[in-house]
mmCIF file of C-alpha atoms and ligand atoms in Angstrom:
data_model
loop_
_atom_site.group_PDB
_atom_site.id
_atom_site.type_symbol
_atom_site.label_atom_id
_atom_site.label_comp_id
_atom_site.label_asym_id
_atom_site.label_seq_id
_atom_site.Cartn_x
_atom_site.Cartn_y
_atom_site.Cartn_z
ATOM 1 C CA UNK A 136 -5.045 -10.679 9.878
ATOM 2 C CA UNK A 137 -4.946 -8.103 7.104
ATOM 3 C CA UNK A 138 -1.610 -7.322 5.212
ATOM 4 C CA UNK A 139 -0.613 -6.157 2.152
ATOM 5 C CA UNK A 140 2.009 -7.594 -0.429
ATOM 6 C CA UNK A 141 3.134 -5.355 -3.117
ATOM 7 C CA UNK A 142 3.269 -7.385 -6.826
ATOM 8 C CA UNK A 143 6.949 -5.960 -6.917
ATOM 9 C CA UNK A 144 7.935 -8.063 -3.692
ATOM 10 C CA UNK A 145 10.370 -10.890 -4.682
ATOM 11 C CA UNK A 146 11.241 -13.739 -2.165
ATOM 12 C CA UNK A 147 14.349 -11.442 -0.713
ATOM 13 C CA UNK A 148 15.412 -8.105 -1.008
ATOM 14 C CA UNK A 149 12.259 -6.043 -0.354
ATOM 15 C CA UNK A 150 11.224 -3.806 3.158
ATOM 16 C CA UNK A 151 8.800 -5.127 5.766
ATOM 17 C CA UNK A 152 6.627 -2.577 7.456
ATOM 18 C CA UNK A 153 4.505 -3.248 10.705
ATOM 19 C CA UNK A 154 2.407 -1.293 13.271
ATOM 20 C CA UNK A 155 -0.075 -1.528 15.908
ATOM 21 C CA UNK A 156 1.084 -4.594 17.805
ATOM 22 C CA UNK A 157 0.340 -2.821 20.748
ATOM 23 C CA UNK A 158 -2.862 -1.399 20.519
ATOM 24 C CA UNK A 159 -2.650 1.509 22.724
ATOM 25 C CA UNK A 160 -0.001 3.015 20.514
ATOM 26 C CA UNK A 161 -2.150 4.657 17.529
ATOM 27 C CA UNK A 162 0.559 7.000 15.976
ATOM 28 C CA UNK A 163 1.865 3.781 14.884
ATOM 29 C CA UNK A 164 -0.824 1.634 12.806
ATOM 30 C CA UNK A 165 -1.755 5.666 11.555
ATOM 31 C CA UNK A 166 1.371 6.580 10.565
ATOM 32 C CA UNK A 167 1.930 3.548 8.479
ATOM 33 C CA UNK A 168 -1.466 3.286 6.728
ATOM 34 C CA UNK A 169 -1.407 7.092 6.197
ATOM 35 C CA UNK A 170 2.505 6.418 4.372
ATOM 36 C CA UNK A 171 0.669 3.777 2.469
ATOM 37 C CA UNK A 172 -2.210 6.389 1.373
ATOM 38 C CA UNK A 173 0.504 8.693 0.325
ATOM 39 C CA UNK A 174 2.490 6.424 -1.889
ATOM 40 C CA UNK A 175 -1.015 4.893 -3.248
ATOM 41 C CA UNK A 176 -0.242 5.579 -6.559
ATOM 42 C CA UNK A 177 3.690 3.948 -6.793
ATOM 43 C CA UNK A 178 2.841 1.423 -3.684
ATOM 44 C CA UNK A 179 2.658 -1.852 -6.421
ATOM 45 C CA UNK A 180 6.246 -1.168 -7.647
ATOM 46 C CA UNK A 181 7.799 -1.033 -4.234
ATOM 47 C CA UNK A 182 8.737 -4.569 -3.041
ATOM 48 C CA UNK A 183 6.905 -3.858 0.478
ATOM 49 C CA UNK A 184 5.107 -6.205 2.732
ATOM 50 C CA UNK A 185 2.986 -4.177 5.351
ATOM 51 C CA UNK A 186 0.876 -5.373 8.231
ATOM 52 C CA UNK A 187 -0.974 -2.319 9.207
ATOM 53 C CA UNK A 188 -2.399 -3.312 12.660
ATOM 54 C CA UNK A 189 -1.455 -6.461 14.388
ATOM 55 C CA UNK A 190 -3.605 -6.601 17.047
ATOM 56 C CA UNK A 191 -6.815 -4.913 15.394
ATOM 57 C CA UNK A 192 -8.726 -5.383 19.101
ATOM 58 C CA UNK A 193 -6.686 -3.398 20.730
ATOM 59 C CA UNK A 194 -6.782 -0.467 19.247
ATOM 60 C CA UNK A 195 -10.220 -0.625 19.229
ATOM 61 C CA UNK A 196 -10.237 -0.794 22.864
ATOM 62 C CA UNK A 197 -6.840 1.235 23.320
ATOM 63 C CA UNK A 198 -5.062 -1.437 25.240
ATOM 64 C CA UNK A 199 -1.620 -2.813 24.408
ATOM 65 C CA UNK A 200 -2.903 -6.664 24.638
ATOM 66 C CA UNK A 201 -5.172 -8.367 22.779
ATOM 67 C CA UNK A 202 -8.709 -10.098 23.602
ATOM 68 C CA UNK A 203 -6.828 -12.815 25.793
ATOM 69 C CA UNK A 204 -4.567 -10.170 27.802
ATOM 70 C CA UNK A 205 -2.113 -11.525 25.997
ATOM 71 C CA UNK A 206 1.280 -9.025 24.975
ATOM 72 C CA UNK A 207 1.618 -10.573 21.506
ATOM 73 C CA UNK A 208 4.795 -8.866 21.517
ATOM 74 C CA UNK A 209 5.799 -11.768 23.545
ATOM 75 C CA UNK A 210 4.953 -14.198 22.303
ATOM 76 C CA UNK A 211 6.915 -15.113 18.898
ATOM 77 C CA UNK A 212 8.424 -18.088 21.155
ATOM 78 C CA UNK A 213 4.726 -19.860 21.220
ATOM 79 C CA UNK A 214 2.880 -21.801 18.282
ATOM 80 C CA UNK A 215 -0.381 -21.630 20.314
ATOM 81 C CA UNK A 216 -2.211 -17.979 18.895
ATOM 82 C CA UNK A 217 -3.704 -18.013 15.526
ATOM 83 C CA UNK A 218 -2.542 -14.766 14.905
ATOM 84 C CA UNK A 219 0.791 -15.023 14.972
ATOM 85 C CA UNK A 220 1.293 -18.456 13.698
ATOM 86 C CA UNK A 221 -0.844 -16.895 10.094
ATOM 87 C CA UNK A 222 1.916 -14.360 10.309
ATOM 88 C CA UNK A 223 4.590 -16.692 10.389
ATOM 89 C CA UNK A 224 2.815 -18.902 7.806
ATOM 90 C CA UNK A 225 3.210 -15.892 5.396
ATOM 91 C CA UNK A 226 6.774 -14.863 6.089
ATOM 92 C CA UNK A 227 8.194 -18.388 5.912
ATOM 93 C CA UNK A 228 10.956 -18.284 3.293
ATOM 94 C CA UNK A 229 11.268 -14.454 2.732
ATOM 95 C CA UNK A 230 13.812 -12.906 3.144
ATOM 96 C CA UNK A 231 13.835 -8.840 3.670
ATOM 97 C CA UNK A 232 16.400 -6.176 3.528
ATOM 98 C CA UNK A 233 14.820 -4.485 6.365
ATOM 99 C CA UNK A 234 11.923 -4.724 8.846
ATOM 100 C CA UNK A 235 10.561 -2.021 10.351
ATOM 101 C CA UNK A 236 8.159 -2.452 13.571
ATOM 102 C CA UNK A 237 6.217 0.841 14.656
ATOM 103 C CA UNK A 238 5.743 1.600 18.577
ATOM 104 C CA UNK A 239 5.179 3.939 20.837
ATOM 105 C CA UNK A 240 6.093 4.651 24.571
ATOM 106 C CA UNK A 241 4.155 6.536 26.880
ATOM 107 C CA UNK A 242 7.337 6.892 29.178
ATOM 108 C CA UNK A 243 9.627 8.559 26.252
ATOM 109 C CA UNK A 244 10.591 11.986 25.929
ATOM 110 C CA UNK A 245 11.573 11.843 22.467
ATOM 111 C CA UNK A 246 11.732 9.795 19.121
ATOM 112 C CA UNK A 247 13.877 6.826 19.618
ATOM 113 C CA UNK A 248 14.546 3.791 17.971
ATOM 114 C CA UNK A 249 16.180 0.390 18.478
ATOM 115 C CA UNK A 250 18.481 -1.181 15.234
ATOM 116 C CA UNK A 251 19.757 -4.751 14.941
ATOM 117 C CA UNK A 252 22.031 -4.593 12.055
ATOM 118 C CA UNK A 253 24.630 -6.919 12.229
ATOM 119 C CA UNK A 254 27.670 -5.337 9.944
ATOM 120 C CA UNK A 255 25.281 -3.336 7.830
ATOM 121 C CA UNK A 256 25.812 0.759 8.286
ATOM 122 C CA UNK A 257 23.503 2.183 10.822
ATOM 123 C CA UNK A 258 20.174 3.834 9.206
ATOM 124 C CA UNK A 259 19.042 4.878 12.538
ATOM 125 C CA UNK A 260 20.088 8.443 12.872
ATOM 126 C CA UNK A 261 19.168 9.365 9.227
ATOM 127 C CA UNK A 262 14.995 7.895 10.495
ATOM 128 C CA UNK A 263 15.618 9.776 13.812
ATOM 129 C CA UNK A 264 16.706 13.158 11.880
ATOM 130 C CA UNK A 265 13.514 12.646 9.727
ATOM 131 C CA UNK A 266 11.735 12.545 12.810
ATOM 132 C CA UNK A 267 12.766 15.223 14.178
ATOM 133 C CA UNK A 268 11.387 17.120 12.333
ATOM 134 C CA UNK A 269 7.751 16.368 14.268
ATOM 135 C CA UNK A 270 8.791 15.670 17.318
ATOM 136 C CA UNK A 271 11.840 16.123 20.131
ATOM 137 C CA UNK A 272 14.733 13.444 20.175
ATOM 138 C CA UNK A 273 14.967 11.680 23.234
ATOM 139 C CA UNK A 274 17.618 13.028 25.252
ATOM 140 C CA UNK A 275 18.151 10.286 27.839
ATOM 141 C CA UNK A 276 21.423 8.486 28.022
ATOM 142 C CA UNK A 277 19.598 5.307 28.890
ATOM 143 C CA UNK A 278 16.341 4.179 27.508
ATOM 144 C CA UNK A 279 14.755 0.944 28.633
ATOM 145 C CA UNK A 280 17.665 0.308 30.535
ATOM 146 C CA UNK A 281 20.176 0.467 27.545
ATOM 147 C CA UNK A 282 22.542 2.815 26.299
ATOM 148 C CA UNK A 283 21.407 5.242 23.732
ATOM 149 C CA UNK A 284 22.615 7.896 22.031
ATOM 150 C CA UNK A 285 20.557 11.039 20.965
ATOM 151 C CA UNK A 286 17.539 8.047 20.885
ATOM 152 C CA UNK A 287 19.560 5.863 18.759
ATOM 153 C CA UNK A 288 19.546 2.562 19.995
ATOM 154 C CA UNK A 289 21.873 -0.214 18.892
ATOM 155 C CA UNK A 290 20.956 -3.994 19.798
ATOM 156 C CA UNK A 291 22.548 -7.002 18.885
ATOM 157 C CA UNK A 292 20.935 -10.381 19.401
ATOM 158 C CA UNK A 293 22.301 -13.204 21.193
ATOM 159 C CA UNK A 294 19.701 -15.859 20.552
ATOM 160 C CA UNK A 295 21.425 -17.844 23.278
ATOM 161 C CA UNK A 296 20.642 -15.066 25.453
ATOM 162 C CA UNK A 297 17.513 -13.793 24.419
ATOM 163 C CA UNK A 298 14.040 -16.441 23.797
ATOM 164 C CA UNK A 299 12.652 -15.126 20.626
ATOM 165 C CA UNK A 300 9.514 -13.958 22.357
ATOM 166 C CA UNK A 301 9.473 -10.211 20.264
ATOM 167 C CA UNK A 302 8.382 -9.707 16.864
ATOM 168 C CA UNK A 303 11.779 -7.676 15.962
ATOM 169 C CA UNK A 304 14.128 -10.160 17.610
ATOM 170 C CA UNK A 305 12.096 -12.769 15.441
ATOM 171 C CA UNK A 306 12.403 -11.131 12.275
ATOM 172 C CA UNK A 307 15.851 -10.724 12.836
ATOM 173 C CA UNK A 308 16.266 -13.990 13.687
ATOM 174 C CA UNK A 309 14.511 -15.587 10.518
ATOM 175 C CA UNK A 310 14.056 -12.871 7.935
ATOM 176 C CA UNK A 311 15.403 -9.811 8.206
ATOM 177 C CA UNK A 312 19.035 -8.564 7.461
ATOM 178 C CA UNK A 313 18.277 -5.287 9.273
ATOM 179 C CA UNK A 314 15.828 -4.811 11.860
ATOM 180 C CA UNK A 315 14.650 -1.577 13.561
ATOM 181 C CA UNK A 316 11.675 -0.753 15.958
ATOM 182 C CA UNK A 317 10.841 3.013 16.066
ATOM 183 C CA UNK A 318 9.052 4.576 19.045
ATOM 184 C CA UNK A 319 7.595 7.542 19.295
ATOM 185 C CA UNK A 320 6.051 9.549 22.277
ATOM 186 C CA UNK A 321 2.755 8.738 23.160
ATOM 187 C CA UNK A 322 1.857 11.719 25.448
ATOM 188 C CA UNK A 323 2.856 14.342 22.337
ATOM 189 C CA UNK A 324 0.394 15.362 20.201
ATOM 190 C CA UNK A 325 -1.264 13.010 17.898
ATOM 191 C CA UNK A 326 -0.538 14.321 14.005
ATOM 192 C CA UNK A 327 2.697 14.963 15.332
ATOM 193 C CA UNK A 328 3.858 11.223 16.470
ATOM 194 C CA UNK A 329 1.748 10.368 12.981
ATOM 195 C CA UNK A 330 3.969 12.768 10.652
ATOM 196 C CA UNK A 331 6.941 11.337 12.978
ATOM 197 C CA UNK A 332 6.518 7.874 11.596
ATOM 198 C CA UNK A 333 5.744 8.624 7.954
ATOM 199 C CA UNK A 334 8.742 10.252 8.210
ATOM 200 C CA UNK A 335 10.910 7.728 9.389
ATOM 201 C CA UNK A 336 9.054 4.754 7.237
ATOM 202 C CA UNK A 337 9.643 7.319 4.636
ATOM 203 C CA UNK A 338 13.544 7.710 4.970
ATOM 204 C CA UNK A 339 13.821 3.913 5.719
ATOM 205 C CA UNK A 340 12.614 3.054 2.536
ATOM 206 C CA UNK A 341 14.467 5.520 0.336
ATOM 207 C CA UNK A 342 17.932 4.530 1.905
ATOM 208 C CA UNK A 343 16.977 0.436 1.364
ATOM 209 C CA UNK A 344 16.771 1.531 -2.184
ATOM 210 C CA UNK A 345 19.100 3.868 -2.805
HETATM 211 ZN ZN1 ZN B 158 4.780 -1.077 21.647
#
């Protein structure tokens, strides 16, 4: 598993970035290591931690699971695969401001984005306005089978409710204080959905900071 932890990263306070989970949705892992690449030269005095592509098989092989037809994305609940239990290993006891997990959705029609923020102000439709600049705004009322507006999601987590089986629901359930999973369109063009995530990893990290 390859990440990277900026020397400016304390045990709280900084921004968690993640991509390629899925491995059928490049924009995602892309669009994060291009941000990185971009920000090359000031990337050691921002307290990041970045995990550029979780699931490094499949996007080799452009499928969403990994080796073992497995949907890590499912599977925060089990202490069984290697590669998520090294990812735990390394978050235990940090603490972030904000996690960010990168997606994309074949079925979308637009940018969206899902954010758990407790009380915090909503950052989602300053990322989505960034977007939009690369791509549409998904339109639809209902995404996913919950209510969004102009591709803003908002999600609140009921761990009673919901297992902890996603890797947003368990970062907002152990580490992070706000918690949002972009998605962009997968049909769209390709440096589009790319510049779409900069973008929005972009504006995520100047409002934590601001
Ligand atoms: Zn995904």
């Amino acid at each position: 598993m390859h990440y990277f932890i900026s020397p400016a990263l304390k045990d709280s306070g900084g921004v968690y970035l993640s991509a390629g989970i899925h491995g059928d949705e490049p924009a995602a892992t892309e669009g994060l290591y291009q941000w990185a690449e971009l920000h090359r030269s000031v990337l050691r005095e921002l307290p990041v931690m970045v995990f550029p592509c979780l699931n490094p098989w499949g996007l080799i092989h452009n499928r969403r699971t990994d080796s073992e037809n497995r949907d890590l994305n499912r599977c925060y609940n089990l202490d069984s695969i290697p590669r998520i239990q090294a990812q735990k290993e390394v978050l235990r006891a940090r603490r972030f401001r904000l996690a960010i997990c990168l997606h994309e959705d074949y079925d979308a029609q637009g940018a969206y984005l899902y954010e758990i923020r407790n009380k915090l102000t909503t950052f989602g439709q300053e990322l989505l306005a960034a977007a939009g600049f690369y791509v549409p705004i998904d339109p639809r009322a209902k995404i996913e089978g919950r209510r969004a507006d102009q591709g803003w999601i908002a999600r609140k987590v009921n761990l009673k409710k919901f297992p902890v089986i996603a890797e947003a629901i368990y970062l907002a359930a152990n580490h992070s204080d706000r918690t949002i999973t972009t998605e962009t369109p997968s049909e769209y063009d390709l440096s589009a959905r790319v510049q779409a995530h900069i973008a929005m990893i972009q504006r995520a990290v100047e409002l934590s900071f601001v």
